[in-house]
Amino acid sequence: STRTKFRRLRLNATRTYGWKTLKKTLKDFNYEHVKNMDDARKVFAKNMRSFHNKVKTQLIDASVNMTSGTHLLDIGCGRGGDLFKWDSAKLDYVFGYDPNPSYIEEANRRFNASHLKRNYVFSTELFESFENYFDIVSCQFAIHYMFENVYILDQHLSYVSRMLKPN
């Protein structure tokens, strides 16, 4: 599976470059306080998460500015971690799709706990009845699943095309 391949690749990178190279990299980035691989992984994971969040915020904001849109479809919304990015972008209607029921449950829990006054809906079902409804379709960290084969990619692009408003 793709997940297994990624784990092997990450493991091979750690073996190939090793602790000595990693220590030099840490020193270059002023992370000399990191003393072992577990700490290093935590530091890098935190920084990577921060970087991803900045990029996602910029993409969402740029999309809203380009379209003046307020209706977003998020394919692969996961646990709803972008709630406040959507709110900050003043998106009034967000429909989040993810095939994982536990992710959708967590997204709903987070939304309810946030007390945001927006129309956000999360579902494990595709929103087929909303053709030509969305200003923006976002697929942040799930797009790689669409490249499993040409048929899946074609289906995905066709779905996105149907969901977007004309022009």
Short mmCIF file of C-alpha atoms in Angstrom, two decimals:
data_model
loop_
_atom_site.label_atom_id
_atom_site.label_comp_id
_atom_site.label_asym_id
_atom_site.label_seq_id
_atom_site.Cartn_x
_atom_site.Cartn_y
_atom_site.Cartn_z
CA SER A 1 0.00 0.00 0.00
CA THR A 2 1.00 3.65 -0.35
CA ARG A 3 1.20 4.08 3.42
CA THR A 4 3.60 1.14 3.74
CA LYS A 5 5.78 2.48 0.92
CA PHE A 6 5.94 5.88 2.64
CA ARG A 7 6.97 4.30 5.95
CA ARG A 8 9.73 2.34 4.21
CA LEU A 9 10.93 5.47 2.44
CA ARG A 10 11.04 7.43 5.71
CA LEU A 11 12.83 4.57 7.47
CA ASN A 12 15.36 4.29 4.64
CA ALA A 13 15.99 8.05 4.76
CA THR A 14 16.74 7.80 8.49
CA ARG A 15 19.10 4.88 7.90
CA THR A 16 20.77 6.51 4.91
CA TYR A 17 21.38 9.89 6.45
CA GLY A 18 21.71 8.73 10.02
CA TRP A 19 22.06 10.58 13.30
CA LYS A 20 25.33 12.31 12.37
CA THR A 21 23.80 14.07 9.36
CA LEU A 22 20.66 14.83 11.31
CA LYS A 23 22.70 16.42 14.12
CA LYS A 24 24.43 18.69 11.59
CA THR A 25 21.05 19.68 10.15
CA LEU A 26 19.72 20.39 13.62
CA LYS A 27 22.76 22.57 14.34
CA ASP A 28 22.23 24.46 11.07
CA PHE A 29 18.68 25.27 12.15
CA ASN A 30 19.61 26.13 15.75
CA TYR A 31 18.07 22.99 17.21
CA GLU A 32 21.18 21.86 19.04
CA HIS A 33 19.11 21.17 22.15
CA VAL A 34 17.65 18.09 20.44
CA LYS A 35 19.57 15.12 21.81
CA ASN A 36 18.01 12.05 20.20
CA MET A 37 15.98 10.85 17.22
CA ASP A 38 12.65 10.90 19.08
CA ASP A 39 13.11 14.55 20.04
CA ALA A 40 14.23 15.33 16.50
CA ARG A 41 11.12 13.72 15.04
CA LYS A 42 8.93 15.74 17.42
CA VAL A 43 10.66 19.01 16.52
CA PHE A 44 10.45 18.34 12.80
CA ALA A 45 6.83 17.18 13.04
CA LYS A 46 5.83 20.33 14.92
CA ASN A 47 7.61 22.58 12.42
CA MET A 48 6.21 20.69 9.44
CA ARG A 49 2.68 20.93 10.87
CA SER A 50 3.15 24.68 11.37
CA PHE A 51 4.44 25.06 7.81
CA HIS A 52 1.54 23.05 6.38
CA ASN A 53 -0.98 25.15 8.29
CA LYS A 54 0.54 28.38 6.94
CA VAL A 55 0.45 27.06 3.38
CA LYS A 56 -3.13 25.83 3.75
CA THR A 57 -4.22 29.20 5.15
CA GLN A 58 -2.59 30.99 2.22
CA LEU A 59 -4.22 28.64 -0.31
CA ILE A 60 -7.66 29.05 1.22
CA ASP A 61 -7.29 32.85 1.45
CA ALA A 62 -6.01 33.09 -2.13
CA SER A 63 -8.92 30.97 -3.38
CA VAL A 64 -11.45 33.14 -1.58
CA ASN A 65 -9.82 36.31 -2.92
CA MET A 66 -9.76 34.95 -6.48
CA THR A 67 -13.41 33.91 -6.46
CA SER A 68 -15.01 36.12 -3.80
CA GLY A 69 -16.53 32.81 -2.81
CA THR A 70 -18.25 31.81 0.37
CA HIS A 71 -19.08 28.17 -0.50
CA LEU A 72 -16.32 25.58 -0.13
CA LEU A 73 -16.24 21.83 -0.63
CA ASP A 74 -13.35 20.20 1.23
CA ILE A 75 -12.64 16.72 -0.10
CA GLY A 76 -10.73 14.73 2.49
CA CYS A 77 -11.56 17.15 5.32
CA GLY A 78 -10.26 14.70 7.91
CA ARG A 79 -11.02 15.66 11.49
CA GLY A 80 -11.98 19.25 10.67
CA GLY A 81 -8.63 20.77 11.55
CA ASP A 82 -9.21 23.67 9.14
CA LEU A 83 -12.31 25.02 10.92
CA PHE A 84 -10.68 28.25 11.99
CA LYS A 85 -8.93 28.71 8.64
CA TRP A 86 -12.35 28.57 6.97
CA ASP A 87 -13.83 30.93 9.53
CA SER A 88 -10.92 33.36 9.14
CA ALA A 89 -11.49 33.31 5.36
CA LYS A 90 -15.15 34.17 6.02
CA LEU A 91 -16.47 31.06 4.33
CA ASP A 92 -20.14 30.83 5.24
CA TYR A 93 -20.84 27.40 3.78
CA VAL A 94 -18.35 24.56 4.06
CA PHE A 95 -19.16 21.00 3.16
CA GLY A 96 -16.51 18.60 4.36
CA TYR A 97 -16.31 15.10 2.92
CA ASP A 98 -14.19 12.27 4.26
CA PRO A 99 -14.82 8.53 3.85
CA ASN A 100 -13.67 7.81 7.42
CA PRO A 101 -16.66 7.92 9.84
CA SER A 102 -14.50 8.49 12.93
CA TYR A 103 -12.90 11.53 11.25
CA ILE A 104 -16.33 12.97 10.45
CA GLU A 105 -17.43 12.34 14.04
CA GLU A 106 -14.38 14.25 15.31
CA ALA A 107 -14.93 17.08 12.79
CA ASN A 108 -18.52 17.48 14.05
CA ARG A 109 -17.34 17.40 17.66
CA ARG A 110 -14.73 20.10 16.96
CA PHE A 111 -17.25 22.25 15.10
CA ASN A 112 -19.82 21.99 17.90
CA ALA A 113 -17.17 22.79 20.52
CA SER A 114 -15.97 25.81 18.52
CA HIS A 115 -19.30 27.68 18.74
CA LEU A 116 -18.68 29.09 15.27
CA LYS A 117 -21.77 30.62 13.70
CA ARG A 118 -21.28 29.17 10.24
CA ASN A 119 -22.99 26.57 8.08
CA TYR A 120 -20.50 23.72 8.12
CA VAL A 121 -21.60 20.19 7.27
CA PHE A 122 -19.43 17.07 7.50
CA SER A 123 -20.31 13.78 5.85
CA THR A 124 -18.98 10.43 4.72
CA GLU A 125 -21.26 10.74 1.68
CA LEU A 126 -20.36 12.75 -1.40
CA PHE A 127 -22.54 15.81 -1.91
CA GLU A 128 -23.98 14.74 -5.29
CA SER A 129 -27.05 16.99 -5.07
CA PHE A 130 -24.97 20.17 -4.89
CA GLU A 131 -23.84 20.40 -8.52
CA ASN A 132 -22.74 23.89 -9.62
CA TYR A 133 -22.92 25.05 -6.01
CA PHE A 134 -19.36 25.59 -4.80
CA ASP A 135 -17.04 28.52 -5.44
CA ILE A 136 -14.01 26.58 -4.21
CA VAL A 137 -13.12 22.90 -4.02
CA SER A 138 -10.22 22.06 -1.74
CA CYS A 139 -8.39 18.76 -1.46
CA GLN A 140 -5.34 19.43 0.70
CA PHE A 141 -3.75 16.26 2.03
CA ALA A 142 -5.87 13.69 0.23
CA ILE A 143 -5.15 14.43 -3.42
CA HIS A 144 -2.56 11.66 -3.66
CA TYR A 145 -5.33 9.07 -3.19
CA MET A 146 -6.83 10.21 -6.49
CA PHE A 147 -3.73 9.06 -8.38
CA GLU A 148 -4.19 5.37 -7.58
CA ASN A 149 -5.18 4.85 -11.21
CA VAL A 150 -6.43 6.84 -14.20
CA TYR A 151 -10.06 5.86 -13.60
CA ILE A 152 -10.10 7.20 -10.02
CA LEU A 153 -8.37 10.41 -11.11
CA ASP A 154 -10.88 10.90 -13.94
CA GLN A 155 -13.82 10.28 -11.57
CA HIS A 156 -12.41 12.75 -9.06
CA LEU A 157 -11.80 15.50 -11.61
CA SER A 158 -15.25 14.94 -13.11
CA TYR A 159 -16.83 15.23 -9.64
CA VAL A 160 -14.92 18.44 -8.88
CA SER A 161 -15.97 19.89 -12.22
CA ARG A 162 -19.64 19.12 -11.55
CA MET A 163 -19.52 20.63 -8.06
CA LEU A 164 -17.97 23.96 -9.06
CA LYS A 165 -20.12 26.86 -10.18
CA PRO A 166 -19.73 27.68 -13.89
CA ASN A 167 -16.83 29.99 -14.79
#
